Amino acid sequence: MRTIKTAWKHIRRSPYQAMAAILIMMLTFLVISIFSLIIISSSQIINYFERSPKVTAFFKDEAKKENIDALASALKATGKVSEVTYVSKEEAFRRYSNWNKDNPLLLDLVTADVLPASLEISTYNIEDLDDVAKILKESSYVSEVVYLKDVVSTLITWTSAIRKIGFALIVILAIVSVFVMTTIIGFKISQKREEIEIMRLLSATNWYIRWPFLFEGIFYGITGAFLGWLIAFGMTLYARPYLISFLRDIPIVTLTPTFLIALLSIEIGLAVLLGAFASFMAVLRYLK
């Protein structure tokens, strides 16, 4: 307890240095929080596209239900199709009305007769999309085939690039944070050299002298991590309505209390390690 009081006294006596250490840690954990949310959200979006119907075949008006059922049976017989869903003209109009419920002008221009019936087909593997699309295109009843292979491939490429950039940025910021905190705590140790010498003359152990500086680094780490997490949480809450409006049915990360507490706990644990490591480097350098 006395060690923690001494660490707090060190922090209060040099507020600007403490603020600099907290700000650099806050910046590091703000980036960690933002990239964590982006990576988790992008993974959910990719999973959504991989699970959702990947090939959609729109039928001509002359196609009858038995023609469509025969084509669906032929697709299932390939063993590559996991699910086939028939969407009638009425169901297509219901979906269209739901998507454009806030735009009466668009609803007035479209009726169920205008929209085509369709089949939504899911495959077990994304590599089978081309084969399924080829079968559909060969049918004389199909007017158009749309599938999302290119969308998923593009998302995977972008997600991979974001992960690499995020990881590199986090590593660079973590190294900068350690160097800045080591410099700040080392400077404080230099300022207290006479006080430390007196403590040694009074038989104080090395660890008795080191612990307050270690707790100081941990305090900077925890405070910076909490502020970074809090700012990222606020930014996400602000942007969430716009993202939901833009992505419609595509899921993004759910900000449940369990998820937020888990993310904060992981960041606090990482902050303790970073703060303790930076402080330990300083005391090793200046308190031999």
Short mmCIF file of C-alpha atoms in Angstrom, two decimals, residues 38-277:
data_model
loop_
_atom_site.label_atom_id
_atom_site.label_comp_id
_atom_site.label_asym_id
_atom_site.label_seq_id
_atom_site.Cartn_x
_atom_site.Cartn_y
_atom_site.Cartn_z
CA ILE A 38 -12.96 -3.54 -37.81
CA ILE A 39 -11.45 -7.04 -37.99
CA ILE A 40 -14.30 -8.64 -36.00
CA SER A 41 -16.94 -6.81 -38.07
CA SER A 42 -15.31 -7.72 -41.38
CA SER A 43 -15.10 -11.38 -40.30
CA GLN A 44 -18.84 -11.33 -39.51
CA ILE A 45 -19.61 -9.77 -42.90
CA ILE A 46 -17.54 -12.41 -44.73
CA ASN A 47 -19.28 -15.18 -42.76
CA TYR A 48 -22.62 -13.66 -43.68
CA PHE A 49 -21.82 -13.71 -47.40
CA GLU A 50 -20.40 -17.24 -47.16
CA ARG A 51 -23.54 -18.52 -45.40
CA SER A 52 -26.09 -16.53 -47.40
CA PRO A 53 -27.38 -17.65 -50.82
CA LYS A 54 -24.42 -17.14 -53.09
CA VAL A 55 -26.03 -17.68 -56.48
CA THR A 56 -29.31 -16.09 -57.50
CA ALA A 57 -31.05 -17.11 -60.74
CA PHE A 58 -33.85 -14.89 -62.05
CA PHE A 59 -36.44 -16.61 -64.23
CA LYS A 60 -38.29 -15.47 -67.31
CA ASP A 61 -42.05 -14.88 -66.99
CA GLU A 62 -42.83 -17.98 -69.07
CA ALA A 63 -41.06 -20.28 -66.59
CA LYS A 64 -43.56 -22.40 -64.67
CA LYS A 65 -43.19 -23.65 -61.12
CA GLU A 66 -42.59 -27.23 -62.31
CA ASN A 67 -39.75 -26.02 -64.58
CA ILE A 68 -38.14 -24.25 -61.66
CA ASP A 69 -38.58 -27.30 -59.37
CA ALA A 70 -36.94 -29.52 -62.00
CA LEU A 71 -33.94 -27.19 -62.21
CA ALA A 72 -33.69 -27.12 -58.38
CA SER A 73 -33.71 -30.94 -58.29
CA ALA A 74 -30.96 -31.05 -60.92
CA LEU A 75 -28.83 -28.70 -58.84
CA LYS A 76 -29.32 -30.76 -55.65
CA ALA A 77 -28.30 -33.89 -57.55
CA THR A 78 -24.81 -32.42 -58.12
CA GLY A 79 -24.02 -32.82 -54.40
CA LYS A 80 -22.48 -29.32 -54.36
CA VAL A 81 -25.59 -27.45 -53.25
CA SER A 82 -26.41 -27.10 -49.56
CA GLU A 83 -29.66 -25.15 -49.83
CA VAL A 84 -32.10 -24.00 -52.53
CA THR A 85 -34.75 -21.40 -51.79
CA TYR A 86 -37.56 -20.48 -54.18
CA VAL A 87 -38.59 -16.82 -54.16
CA SER A 88 -41.92 -16.20 -55.85
CA LYS A 89 -42.98 -12.91 -57.43
CA GLU A 90 -45.11 -12.16 -54.36
CA GLU A 91 -42.20 -12.85 -51.98
CA ALA A 92 -39.89 -10.72 -54.12
CA PHE A 93 -42.40 -7.86 -53.94
CA ARG A 94 -42.71 -8.26 -50.15
CA ARG A 95 -38.92 -7.99 -49.80
CA TYR A 96 -38.81 -5.00 -52.15
CA SER A 97 -41.55 -3.25 -50.16
CA ASN A 98 -39.71 -3.88 -46.91
CA TRP A 99 -36.41 -2.50 -48.28
CA ASN A 100 -38.10 0.63 -49.68
CA LYS A 101 -40.77 1.17 -47.05
CA ASP A 102 -39.52 4.74 -46.50
CA ASN A 103 -39.76 5.63 -50.20
CA PRO A 104 -43.43 5.59 -51.35
CA LEU A 105 -42.49 6.75 -54.87
CA LEU A 106 -40.50 3.57 -55.52
CA LEU A 107 -43.33 1.44 -54.11
CA ASP A 108 -45.89 3.02 -56.46
CA LEU A 109 -43.80 2.22 -59.53
CA VAL A 110 -43.41 -1.52 -58.87
CA THR A 111 -45.90 -4.40 -58.60
CA ALA A 112 -45.44 -8.12 -58.04
CA ASP A 113 -45.91 -8.83 -61.78
CA VAL A 114 -42.87 -6.71 -62.66
CA LEU A 115 -40.48 -8.63 -60.40
CA PRO A 116 -39.13 -12.02 -61.54
CA ALA A 117 -39.31 -15.26 -59.57
CA SER A 118 -35.90 -16.55 -58.54
CA LEU A 119 -33.90 -19.34 -56.92
CA GLU A 120 -31.34 -18.60 -54.19
CA ILE A 121 -28.70 -21.32 -54.06
CA SER A 122 -26.04 -21.92 -51.40
CA THR A 123 -23.05 -24.20 -52.00
CA TYR A 124 -20.90 -26.12 -49.53
CA ASN A 125 -17.72 -24.57 -50.96
CA ILE A 126 -17.18 -21.20 -52.56
CA GLU A 127 -15.16 -22.95 -55.33
CA ASP A 128 -18.40 -24.62 -56.55
CA LEU A 129 -20.05 -21.30 -57.40
CA ASP A 130 -18.80 -21.33 -60.99
CA ASP A 131 -20.17 -24.84 -61.68
CA VAL A 132 -23.60 -23.99 -60.25
CA ALA A 133 -23.74 -20.69 -62.16
CA LYS A 134 -22.84 -22.52 -65.38
CA ILE A 135 -25.73 -24.98 -64.96
CA LEU A 136 -28.15 -22.13 -64.33
CA LYS A 137 -26.99 -20.14 -67.35
CA GLU A 138 -27.57 -23.14 -69.61
CA SER A 139 -31.27 -23.25 -68.66
CA SER A 140 -33.57 -21.64 -71.23
CA TYR A 141 -35.89 -20.46 -68.42
CA VAL A 142 -33.21 -18.38 -66.66
CA SER A 143 -32.88 -14.73 -67.69
CA GLU A 144 -30.00 -13.69 -65.41
CA VAL A 145 -27.57 -15.26 -62.92
CA VAL A 146 -25.94 -13.23 -60.14
CA TYR A 147 -23.44 -14.58 -57.66
CA LEU A 148 -21.24 -13.08 -54.98
CA LYS A 149 -17.95 -14.86 -55.49
CA ASP A 150 -16.20 -11.67 -56.52
CA VAL A 151 -17.67 -9.81 -53.53
CA VAL A 152 -16.42 -12.43 -51.06
CA SER A 153 -12.99 -12.61 -52.71
CA THR A 154 -12.68 -8.81 -52.57
CA LEU A 155 -13.76 -8.74 -48.92
CA ILE A 156 -11.22 -11.42 -48.00
CA THR A 157 -8.46 -9.49 -49.79
CA TRP A 158 -9.39 -6.24 -48.05
CA THR A 159 -9.70 -7.91 -44.64
CA SER A 160 -6.30 -9.53 -45.03
CA ALA A 161 -4.74 -6.17 -45.96
CA ILE A 162 -6.46 -4.43 -43.02
CA ARG A 163 -5.18 -7.09 -40.61
CA LYS A 164 -1.60 -6.70 -41.85
CA ILE A 165 -1.72 -2.89 -41.72
CA GLY A 166 -3.39 -2.94 -38.29
CA PHE A 167 -0.89 -5.41 -36.88
CA ALA A 168 2.08 -3.39 -38.20
CA LEU A 169 0.62 -0.13 -36.85
CA ILE A 170 -0.08 -1.67 -33.43
CA VAL A 171 3.45 -3.07 -33.18
CA ILE A 172 4.99 0.29 -34.13
CA LEU A 173 2.82 2.20 -31.64
CA ALA A 174 3.53 -0.34 -28.89
CA ILE A 175 7.30 0.05 -29.43
CA VAL A 176 6.98 3.86 -29.44
CA SER A 177 4.89 3.69 -26.23
CA VAL A 178 7.51 1.57 -24.49
CA PHE A 179 10.32 3.93 -25.52
CA VAL A 180 8.40 7.06 -24.45
CA MET A 181 7.42 5.58 -21.08
CA THR A 182 10.94 4.27 -20.48
CA THR A 183 12.31 7.76 -21.18
CA ILE A 184 9.76 9.48 -18.92
CA ILE A 185 10.23 7.11 -15.99
CA GLY A 186 14.00 7.13 -16.49
CA PHE A 187 13.95 10.92 -16.35
CA LYS A 188 11.98 10.78 -13.09
CA ILE A 189 14.46 8.34 -11.60
CA SER A 190 17.30 10.71 -12.54
CA GLN A 191 15.50 13.58 -10.80
CA LYS A 192 15.19 11.50 -7.60
CA ARG A 193 18.76 10.22 -7.59
CA GLU A 194 19.64 11.98 -4.31
CA GLU A 195 16.47 10.71 -2.64
CA ILE A 196 17.24 7.18 -3.86
CA GLU A 197 20.82 7.37 -2.53
CA ILE A 198 19.50 8.38 0.89
CA MET A 199 17.10 5.43 0.86
CA ARG A 200 19.98 3.11 0.04
CA LEU A 201 22.02 4.53 2.92
CA LEU A 202 19.04 3.69 5.14
CA SER A 203 19.29 0.03 3.95
CA ALA A 204 16.28 0.11 1.60
CA THR A 205 16.33 -2.87 -0.79
CA ASN A 206 16.53 -2.40 -4.56
CA TRP A 207 13.00 -3.74 -5.07
CA TYR A 208 11.63 -1.43 -2.36
CA ILE A 209 12.94 1.45 -4.49
CA ARG A 210 11.85 -0.08 -7.84
CA TRP A 211 8.25 -1.02 -7.04
CA PRO A 212 6.79 2.57 -7.07
CA PHE A 213 8.22 3.12 -10.58
CA LEU A 214 6.81 -0.21 -11.77
CA PHE A 215 3.35 0.69 -10.42
CA GLU A 216 3.65 4.08 -12.09
CA GLY A 217 4.19 2.46 -15.51
CA ILE A 218 1.28 0.08 -14.92
CA PHE A 219 -0.95 3.04 -13.96
CA TYR A 220 -0.10 4.85 -17.20
CA GLY A 221 -0.85 1.68 -19.17
CA ILE A 222 -4.22 0.98 -17.55
CA THR A 223 -5.39 4.61 -17.74
CA GLY A 224 -4.35 4.94 -21.40
CA ALA A 225 -6.00 1.62 -22.32
CA PHE A 226 -9.28 2.59 -20.64
CA LEU A 227 -9.38 6.00 -22.36
CA GLY A 228 -8.52 4.47 -25.76
CA TRP A 229 -11.25 1.84 -25.33
CA LEU A 230 -13.75 4.50 -24.21
CA ILE A 231 -13.08 6.76 -27.22
CA ALA A 232 -13.32 3.81 -29.65
CA PHE A 233 -16.59 2.73 -28.01
CA GLY A 234 -18.01 6.27 -28.36
CA MET A 235 -16.94 6.47 -32.03
CA THR A 236 -18.56 3.10 -32.73
CA LEU A 237 -21.81 4.11 -31.04
CA TYR A 238 -21.88 7.31 -33.12
CA ALA A 239 -21.19 5.53 -36.44
CA ARG A 240 -23.38 2.46 -35.77
CA PRO A 241 -26.75 3.93 -36.98
CA TYR A 242 -25.16 5.03 -40.27
CA LEU A 243 -23.50 1.63 -40.78
CA ILE A 244 -26.74 -0.24 -40.07
CA SER A 245 -28.61 2.00 -42.51
CA PHE A 246 -25.93 1.45 -45.18
CA LEU A 247 -25.42 -2.31 -44.73
CA ARG A 248 -29.12 -3.13 -44.19
CA ASP A 249 -29.37 -6.87 -43.33
CA ILE A 250 -25.63 -7.47 -43.27
CA PRO A 251 -24.58 -7.93 -39.61
CA ILE A 252 -21.88 -5.83 -37.95
CA VAL A 253 -20.29 -6.30 -34.54
CA THR A 254 -22.82 -6.43 -31.69
CA LEU A 255 -21.84 -4.18 -28.78
CA THR A 256 -23.06 -6.43 -25.98
CA PRO A 257 -21.79 -5.80 -22.42
CA THR A 258 -20.02 -9.18 -22.50
CA PHE A 259 -18.14 -8.30 -25.70
CA LEU A 260 -17.18 -4.82 -24.46
CA ILE A 261 -15.99 -6.11 -21.06
CA ALA A 262 -14.01 -8.90 -22.74
CA LEU A 263 -12.33 -6.42 -25.11
CA LEU A 264 -11.54 -4.03 -22.23
CA SER A 265 -10.17 -6.88 -20.09
CA ILE A 266 -7.83 -8.04 -22.86
CA GLU A 267 -6.61 -4.48 -23.44
CA ILE A 268 -6.10 -3.87 -19.69
CA GLY A 269 -4.05 -7.09 -19.48
CA LEU A 270 -1.94 -5.98 -22.45
CA ALA A 271 -1.57 -2.50 -20.92
CA VAL A 272 -0.30 -3.94 -17.65
CA LEU A 273 2.34 -5.94 -19.55
CA LEU A 274 3.42 -2.92 -21.63
CA GLY A 275 3.51 -0.56 -18.64
CA ALA A 276 5.40 -3.02 -16.44
CA PHE A 277 7.88 -3.82 -19.24
#
